[in-house]
Amino acid sequence: MTDFMLLKGFEVELFTGTFAGKNVGVATAITEDLSDFVKEPDQRNLEYITVPDQRYAVLKHALLLPRQKLRKWLDYKKLTILPGSTLSLGNTKIFERSDLENSYHSFIEKNYGTNVVTASIHINLGIENLSLLFSALRLVRCEASLFLALSASSPFLEGTATGVHSQRWVQFPKTPPNVPMFLDHTHYVKWVEEQLGQGKMQNERHLWTSVRPNGPDRPHILNRLELRICDLVGSVDLLLAITALLELRIINLQNNVKKYDPIEASSKTQQELALMADENDLIAAKSSLNANLSHWKNGKQINCRDWIKELLLDVTPLAKELNMFELLQPIESVLVNGNQSMIWLDSYSKGVSIQSLLQNGISEMEQEETNFLQMKSTY
């Protein structure tokens, strides 16, 4: 099975704070003690990166083990890992710098402030064939809103409900604001060099969009697709389900480019596709699974839940062939019960406080790690 599958790796951003759900920044101290973690510009969150692997069982270990290590460190400080992708009970007026000497961090603080202080999941899939990579980028960009809808977990900011399901994606500064649907590697390199020359990007990393190409020497040497739109997914099983759906879409694309590459299969122009994808992302950020989106094939309206069901139906034969069908099951649960934001907002509307919701989320994340440890001990 693994012969058909892609390498997969994750960049996981997490908030730290009290057991009452208040954000507390300790990233500088953590990164001095734990080599697995790296600082973000604001020290209330930090990041770890998993080693790429094809196997989902290995990926589950890679995602949970750093969380366990971090939790042990935090326990000594009477702190914990917080669920959600925004400063739910945190102060958005103050930027808590993690590295005063970092000039790029200075630029971020000055230009974006706490709009960038979020937690998310970046999913990387290894694709070394550049033609396939840019086809995959086009497909995934046109469907990125669906992955945001499955992962949405940021309905709160600074102690209030914002009225949207992914406050993170609403507030995060997409940069540059207008990114084309890249036709090929040459188009991408030329565009990046133009943005750098015009000062619209500070460096090659300063491309903050729903999905982007990545590699050891951007923009010239690329070897993976990076989906950046997802909110923090506390459940590792759901994260692996989302990743499996993404991988299956790309394998289907590889098997039939004319059917799945929007440039080949859509009635819309390159410019229309880019605009439609960006609009879908914002609509999904506001109402996630309840959103009415524009399908990339023809621009017709389609409910987000129904579109995800279409994708699941489309990938099911391949999923069964690759023994991946069971991996997708957590998505079915989200379609029935709602994503994290929808579940939280339903309880919030019935009088449950944000603090209580965060405390329950803290317990659920910790319980997943405990279950994992118990499962390991039975091997």
Short mmCIF file of C-alpha atoms in Angstrom, two decimals:
data_model
loop_
_atom_site.label_atom_id
_atom_site.label_comp_id
_atom_site.label_asym_id
_atom_site.label_seq_id
_atom_site.Cartn_x
_atom_site.Cartn_y
_atom_site.Cartn_z
CA MET A 1 0.00 0.00 0.00
CA THR A 2 2.71 2.51 0.93
CA ASP A 3 4.11 2.40 -2.61
CA PHE A 4 1.14 4.51 -3.70
CA MET A 5 1.20 6.88 -0.77
CA LEU A 6 2.84 10.23 -0.21
CA LEU A 7 5.18 11.35 2.53
CA LYS A 8 3.24 13.39 5.07
CA GLY A 9 4.41 15.74 7.78
CA PHE A 10 2.84 18.33 10.08
CA GLU A 11 3.66 21.70 11.56
CA VAL A 12 1.60 21.94 14.74
CA GLU A 13 1.10 25.27 16.51
CA LEU A 14 -0.21 25.17 20.08
CA PHE A 15 -1.25 27.68 22.73
CA THR A 16 -0.13 27.27 26.34
CA GLY A 17 -2.00 28.55 29.37
CA THR A 18 -3.72 27.86 32.65
CA PHE A 19 -6.18 25.08 33.37
CA ALA A 20 -8.84 27.82 33.48
CA GLY A 21 -8.15 28.48 29.79
CA LYS A 22 -6.20 31.74 30.01
CA ASN A 23 -3.27 32.11 27.62
CA VAL A 24 0.16 32.25 29.27
CA GLY A 25 3.36 32.64 27.25
CA VAL A 26 6.30 30.40 28.12
CA ALA A 27 7.65 29.48 24.68
CA THR A 28 11.10 30.96 25.33
CA ALA A 29 11.62 28.77 28.39
CA ILE A 30 10.14 25.70 26.69
CA THR A 31 12.41 25.93 23.64
CA GLU A 32 15.44 26.22 25.91
CA ASP A 33 14.52 22.92 27.58
CA LEU A 34 12.80 20.97 24.78
CA SER A 35 14.62 20.78 21.46
CA ASP A 36 11.51 19.47 19.66
CA PHE A 37 9.80 22.88 19.86
CA VAL A 38 10.40 26.21 18.14
CA LYS A 39 9.21 29.70 19.02
CA GLU A 40 6.57 31.72 17.23
CA PRO A 41 6.85 35.54 17.29
CA ASP A 42 4.45 35.76 20.28
CA GLN A 43 5.50 33.47 23.11
CA ARG A 44 1.97 32.41 24.02
CA ASN A 45 2.22 29.78 21.30
CA LEU A 46 4.90 27.50 19.91
CA GLU A 47 5.35 24.88 17.22
CA TYR A 48 6.63 21.38 16.66
CA ILE A 49 7.31 19.68 13.33
CA THR A 50 6.93 15.97 12.67
CA VAL A 51 9.31 13.83 10.62
CA PRO A 52 7.64 12.97 7.28
CA ASP A 53 6.32 9.42 6.90
CA GLN A 54 3.90 7.57 4.65
CA ARG A 55 2.31 5.45 7.41
CA TYR A 56 -0.62 6.80 9.38
CA ALA A 57 0.15 4.72 12.47
CA VAL A 58 3.62 6.27 12.61
CA LEU A 59 2.15 9.73 12.06
CA LYS A 60 -0.15 9.28 15.04
CA HIS A 61 2.86 8.59 17.26
CA ALA A 62 4.68 11.58 15.77
CA LEU A 63 1.77 13.89 16.53
CA LEU A 64 1.03 12.73 20.08
CA LEU A 65 4.49 12.12 21.54
CA PRO A 66 5.62 15.78 21.45
CA ARG A 67 2.33 16.80 23.06
CA GLN A 68 3.00 14.36 25.91
CA LYS A 69 6.52 15.69 26.34
CA LEU A 70 5.26 19.28 26.35
CA ARG A 71 2.49 18.44 28.81
CA LYS A 72 4.98 17.00 31.32
CA TRP A 73 7.03 20.22 31.14
CA LEU A 74 3.91 22.36 31.54
CA ASP A 75 2.67 20.30 34.50
CA TYR A 76 5.62 21.55 36.59
CA LYS A 77 4.48 25.12 35.92
CA LYS A 78 0.81 24.30 36.61
CA LEU A 79 0.08 25.06 32.96
CA THR A 80 -1.39 23.06 30.09
CA ILE A 81 -2.05 22.90 26.32
CA LEU A 82 -5.06 24.97 25.25
CA PRO A 83 -7.55 23.95 22.56
CA GLY A 84 -8.67 26.34 19.84
CA SER A 85 -6.91 28.54 17.31
CA THR A 86 -7.29 32.04 18.71
CA LEU A 87 -6.68 33.89 21.99
CA SER A 88 -10.03 32.72 23.36
CA LEU A 89 -9.40 34.24 26.80
CA GLY A 90 -6.15 36.01 25.97
CA ASN A 91 -5.25 39.69 25.68
CA THR A 92 -5.20 40.84 22.04
CA LYS A 93 -3.94 44.33 22.91
CA ILE A 94 -0.45 43.19 23.88
CA PHE A 95 2.11 41.34 21.71
CA GLU A 96 4.31 39.12 23.89
CA ARG A 97 7.56 38.89 21.94
CA SER A 98 9.42 35.61 22.19
CA ASP A 99 12.64 36.92 20.62
CA LEU A 100 13.44 40.63 20.85
CA GLU A 101 16.50 40.25 18.61
CA ASN A 102 14.66 38.70 15.63
CA SER A 103 14.14 41.36 12.96
CA TYR A 104 11.48 39.32 11.13
CA HIS A 105 9.52 39.06 14.39
CA SER A 106 9.82 42.85 14.73
CA PHE A 107 8.38 43.27 11.25
CA ILE A 108 5.47 40.92 12.06
CA GLU A 109 4.65 42.66 15.34
CA LYS A 110 4.78 46.13 13.76
CA ASN A 111 2.70 45.27 10.70
CA TYR A 112 0.22 42.66 11.92
CA GLY A 113 0.12 42.72 15.71
CA THR A 114 -1.83 39.97 17.43
CA ASN A 115 -3.78 39.13 14.25
CA VAL A 116 -1.03 36.55 13.64
CA VAL A 117 -1.15 35.11 17.17
CA THR A 118 -3.06 31.97 16.27
CA ALA A 119 -2.62 28.20 16.46
CA SER A 120 -3.07 26.02 13.40
CA ILE A 121 -2.08 22.83 11.64
CA HIS A 122 -0.03 22.89 8.44
CA ILE A 123 -0.25 19.62 6.51
CA ASN A 124 2.68 18.87 4.18
CA LEU A 125 2.50 16.21 1.46
CA GLY A 126 5.61 15.22 -0.47
CA ILE A 127 5.33 15.75 -4.24
CA GLU A 128 8.60 15.97 -6.13
CA ASN A 129 7.11 15.92 -9.65
CA LEU A 130 6.70 19.65 -10.31
CA SER A 131 3.93 19.25 -12.85
CA LEU A 132 1.90 17.19 -10.38
CA LEU A 133 2.78 19.58 -7.55
CA PHE A 134 1.30 22.59 -9.32
CA SER A 135 -1.76 20.62 -10.44
CA ALA A 136 -2.25 19.57 -6.81
CA LEU A 137 -1.81 23.16 -5.62
CA ARG A 138 -4.60 24.26 -7.95
CA LEU A 139 -6.98 21.49 -6.86
CA VAL A 140 -6.28 21.90 -3.15
CA ARG A 141 -6.58 25.68 -3.30
CA CYS A 142 -10.00 25.31 -4.93
CA GLU A 143 -11.09 22.90 -2.16
CA ALA A 144 -9.23 24.41 0.80
CA SER A 145 -12.46 25.86 2.20
CA LEU A 146 -13.72 22.31 2.81
CA PHE A 147 -10.69 21.45 4.94
CA LEU A 148 -11.11 24.66 6.92
CA ALA A 149 -14.77 23.77 7.51
CA LEU A 150 -13.82 20.36 8.92
CA SER A 151 -11.17 21.83 11.22
CA ALA A 152 -12.80 25.09 12.40
CA SER A 153 -12.05 25.60 16.11
CA SER A 154 -11.80 29.34 16.73
CA PRO A 155 -15.22 30.91 17.44
CA PHE A 156 -13.96 32.93 20.43
CA LEU A 157 -11.60 35.86 20.89
CA GLU A 158 -10.69 37.66 24.12
CA GLY A 159 -13.63 36.21 26.03
CA THR A 160 -16.37 36.74 23.45
CA ALA A 161 -18.01 34.80 20.63
CA THR A 162 -17.03 36.53 17.39
CA GLY A 163 -19.97 35.30 15.30
CA VAL A 164 -17.77 33.22 12.99
CA HIS A 165 -16.48 29.64 13.13
CA SER A 166 -12.85 30.36 12.23
CA GLN A 167 -11.93 33.72 13.69
CA ARG A 168 -8.33 32.70 12.99
CA TRP A 169 -8.82 32.68 9.21
CA VAL A 170 -10.94 35.84 9.27
CA GLN A 171 -8.26 37.84 11.10
CA PHE A 172 -5.07 36.25 9.76
CA PRO A 173 -3.42 38.59 7.21
CA LYS A 174 -3.39 36.80 3.87
CA THR A 175 -0.17 37.99 2.20
CA PRO A 176 0.13 39.13 -0.51
CA PRO A 177 -3.62 39.83 -0.74
CA ASN A 178 -3.91 38.66 -4.35
CA VAL A 179 -2.21 35.37 -5.22
CA PRO A 180 -2.74 33.91 -8.71
CA MET A 181 -3.57 30.33 -9.58
CA PHE A 182 -0.04 29.27 -10.47
CA LEU A 183 0.21 27.67 -13.91
CA ASP A 184 3.60 26.03 -13.38
CA HIS A 185 6.90 26.33 -11.56
CA THR A 186 8.21 29.07 -13.88
CA HIS A 187 5.11 31.18 -13.25
CA TYR A 188 5.52 30.73 -9.49
CA VAL A 189 9.24 31.65 -9.44
CA LYS A 190 8.67 34.76 -11.56
CA TRP A 191 5.75 35.88 -9.38
CA VAL A 192 7.65 35.38 -6.09
CA GLU A 193 10.66 37.29 -7.41
CA GLU A 194 8.33 40.14 -8.44
CA GLN A 195 6.73 40.27 -4.97
CA LEU A 196 10.14 40.32 -3.29
CA GLY A 197 11.35 43.04 -5.64
CA GLN A 198 8.28 45.18 -4.96
CA GLY A 199 8.49 44.65 -1.20
CA LYS A 200 5.11 42.90 -1.03
CA MET A 201 6.87 39.89 0.51
CA GLN A 202 9.72 40.31 3.01
CA ASN A 203 11.26 36.94 2.21
CA GLU A 204 10.36 33.71 0.44
CA ARG A 205 8.47 32.50 3.55
CA HIS A 206 6.22 35.54 3.56
CA LEU A 207 3.56 33.89 1.37
CA TRP A 208 0.63 33.43 3.73
CA THR A 209 -2.11 31.79 1.73
CA SER A 210 -4.39 28.77 2.11
CA VAL A 211 -1.95 26.47 0.32
CA ARG A 212 1.55 26.98 -1.04
CA PRO A 213 4.47 25.07 -2.53
CA ASN A 214 7.29 24.37 -0.13
CA GLY A 215 10.77 22.91 -0.28
CA PRO A 216 14.41 23.23 0.80
CA ASP A 217 15.15 26.32 -1.33
CA ARG A 218 11.98 28.23 -2.16
CA PRO A 219 11.03 29.27 -4.75
CA HIS A 220 13.55 27.29 -6.82
CA ILE A 221 13.72 23.84 -5.20
CA LEU A 222 10.32 22.47 -4.19
CA ASN A 223 9.26 19.04 -2.99
CA ARG A 224 5.95 19.36 -1.17
CA LEU A 225 2.52 20.91 -0.94
CA GLU A 226 1.68 22.74 2.29
CA LEU A 227 -1.99 23.17 3.25
CA ARG A 228 -2.02 26.09 5.70
CA ILE A 229 -5.72 26.84 6.11
CA CYS A 230 -6.68 24.38 8.86
CA ASP A 231 -7.42 25.51 12.40
CA LEU A 232 -5.89 23.54 15.26
CA VAL A 233 -7.39 20.05 15.27
CA GLY A 234 -7.25 18.72 18.84
CA SER A 235 -8.27 15.19 17.83
CA VAL A 236 -5.39 13.42 16.13
CA ASP A 237 -7.76 10.85 14.60
CA LEU A 238 -9.70 13.67 12.93
CA LEU A 239 -6.48 15.31 11.76
CA LEU A 240 -5.37 12.03 10.17
CA ALA A 241 -8.80 11.68 8.54
CA ILE A 242 -8.49 15.16 7.04
CA THR A 243 -4.98 14.30 5.86
CA ALA A 244 -6.17 11.03 4.34
CA LEU A 245 -8.91 12.85 2.40
CA LEU A 246 -6.34 15.35 1.14
CA GLU A 247 -3.95 12.58 0.11
CA LEU A 248 -6.66 10.61 -1.67
CA ARG A 249 -7.68 13.69 -3.65
CA ILE A 250 -4.10 14.13 -4.81
CA ILE A 251 -3.70 10.45 -5.75
CA ASN A 252 -6.95 10.67 -7.73
CA LEU A 253 -5.56 13.77 -9.43
CA GLN A 254 -2.36 11.93 -10.27
CA ASN A 255 -4.43 9.17 -11.87
CA ASN A 256 -6.61 11.56 -13.90
CA VAL A 257 -5.25 15.10 -14.25
CA LYS A 258 -7.81 16.14 -16.86
CA LYS A 259 -10.67 15.34 -14.48
CA TYR A 260 -9.28 16.91 -11.29
CA ASP A 261 -6.98 19.79 -12.28
CA PRO A 262 -9.19 22.91 -12.22
CA ILE A 263 -7.25 24.48 -15.08
CA GLU A 264 -8.20 21.47 -17.20
CA ALA A 265 -11.67 20.65 -15.85
CA SER A 266 -13.26 23.99 -14.89
CA SER A 267 -15.32 26.30 -17.06
CA LYS A 268 -13.78 29.22 -15.14
CA THR A 269 -10.65 31.20 -16.01
CA GLN A 270 -7.47 31.16 -13.95
CA GLN A 271 -8.36 34.56 -12.47
CA GLU A 272 -11.94 33.50 -11.69
CA LEU A 273 -10.73 30.34 -9.97
CA ALA A 274 -8.34 32.28 -7.72
CA LEU A 275 -11.02 34.79 -6.74
CA MET A 276 -13.61 32.06 -6.17
CA ALA A 277 -11.25 30.01 -3.98
CA ASP A 278 -10.41 33.02 -1.78
CA GLU A 279 -14.10 33.93 -1.43
CA ASN A 280 -14.97 30.34 -0.50
CA ASP A 281 -12.28 30.38 2.19
CA LEU A 282 -13.78 33.43 3.87
CA ILE A 283 -17.35 32.14 3.56
CA ALA A 284 -16.27 28.84 5.16
CA ALA A 285 -14.45 30.75 7.90
CA LYS A 286 -17.74 32.41 8.81
CA SER A 287 -20.14 29.46 8.79
CA SER A 288 -18.02 26.35 8.01
CA LEU A 289 -20.17 23.30 7.30
CA ASN A 290 -23.30 25.43 6.91
CA ALA A 291 -21.69 27.58 4.20
CA ASN A 292 -22.91 27.79 0.64
CA LEU A 293 -19.85 27.74 -1.59
CA SER A 294 -19.10 28.05 -5.30
CA HIS A 295 -17.92 24.81 -6.92
CA TRP A 296 -14.73 25.18 -8.91
CA LYS A 297 -16.03 23.11 -11.83
CA ASN A 298 -18.73 25.56 -12.87
CA GLY A 299 -19.18 28.19 -10.17
CA LYS A 300 -22.56 26.79 -9.08
CA GLN A 301 -23.59 27.06 -5.44
CA ILE A 302 -23.19 23.97 -3.28
CA ASN A 303 -23.59 23.42 0.44
CA CYS A 304 -20.28 22.75 2.18
CA ARG A 305 -21.51 19.53 3.84
CA ASP A 306 -22.81 18.22 0.51
CA TRP A 307 -19.52 19.02 -1.22
CA ILE A 308 -17.54 17.15 1.41
CA LYS A 309 -19.91 14.19 1.01
CA GLU A 310 -19.22 14.31 -2.74
CA LEU A 311 -15.49 14.17 -2.08
CA LEU A 312 -15.87 11.23 0.30
CA LEU A 313 -17.95 9.35 -2.25
CA ASP A 314 -15.41 10.10 -4.96
CA VAL A 315 -12.40 8.86 -2.99
CA THR A 316 -14.11 5.81 -1.44
CA PRO A 317 -13.06 3.26 -4.13
CA LEU A 318 -9.42 4.35 -3.86
CA ALA A 319 -9.63 4.48 -0.06
CA LYS A 320 -10.82 0.88 0.04
CA GLU A 321 -8.15 -0.20 -2.44
CA LEU A 322 -5.44 1.38 -0.25
CA ASN A 323 -6.95 0.17 3.06
CA MET A 324 -7.57 3.79 4.08
CA PHE A 325 -11.36 3.75 4.30
CA GLU A 326 -11.48 3.43 8.10
CA LEU A 327 -9.16 6.43 8.42
CA LEU A 328 -11.90 8.64 6.95
CA GLN A 329 -14.59 7.75 9.49
CA PRO A 330 -14.00 10.70 11.87
CA ILE A 331 -15.07 13.01 9.03
CA GLU A 332 -18.47 11.32 8.96
CA SER A 333 -18.82 12.14 12.65
CA VAL A 334 -18.03 15.82 12.02
CA LEU A 335 -20.62 15.96 9.23
CA VAL A 336 -23.25 14.62 11.63
CA ASN A 337 -22.26 16.31 14.90
CA GLY A 338 -20.47 19.45 13.71
CA ASN A 339 -16.88 20.63 13.98
CA GLN A 340 -15.28 21.90 17.19
CA SER A 341 -16.55 25.47 16.71
CA MET A 342 -20.10 24.35 16.04
CA ILE A 343 -20.15 22.09 19.10
CA TRP A 344 -18.74 24.88 21.29
CA LEU A 345 -21.16 27.48 19.95
CA ASP A 346 -24.14 25.19 20.49
CA SER A 347 -23.16 24.78 24.16
CA TYR A 348 -22.35 28.49 24.48
CA SER A 349 -25.84 29.38 23.19
CA LYS A 350 -27.25 27.25 26.03
CA GLY A 351 -25.35 29.17 28.68
CA VAL A 352 -22.07 27.25 29.02
CA SER A 353 -19.18 29.66 29.60
CA ILE A 354 -16.15 29.91 27.31
CA GLN A 355 -13.97 29.00 30.28
CA SER A 356 -15.93 25.77 30.86
CA LEU A 357 -15.77 24.88 27.16
CA LEU A 358 -12.00 25.37 27.12
CA GLN A 359 -11.61 23.32 30.31
CA ASN A 360 -13.54 20.47 28.69
CA GLY A 361 -11.36 20.79 25.60
CA ILE A 362 -8.22 20.62 27.73
CA SER A 363 -9.49 17.40 29.32
CA GLU A 364 -10.36 15.87 25.94
CA MET A 365 -6.87 16.53 24.55
CA GLU A 366 -5.26 15.10 27.65
CA GLN A 367 -7.54 12.05 27.58
CA GLU A 368 -6.53 11.31 23.97
CA GLU A 369 -2.88 11.24 25.04
CA THR A 370 -3.69 9.03 28.04
CA ASN A 371 -5.58 6.58 25.81
CA PHE A 372 -2.64 6.54 23.43
CA LEU A 373 -0.20 5.75 26.24
CA GLN A 374 -2.41 2.92 27.47
CA MET A 375 -2.70 1.53 23.96
CA LYS A 376 1.10 1.63 23.55
CA SER A 377 1.57 -0.24 26.81
CA THR A 378 -0.53 -3.16 25.50
CA TYR A 379 1.71 -3.75 22.47
#
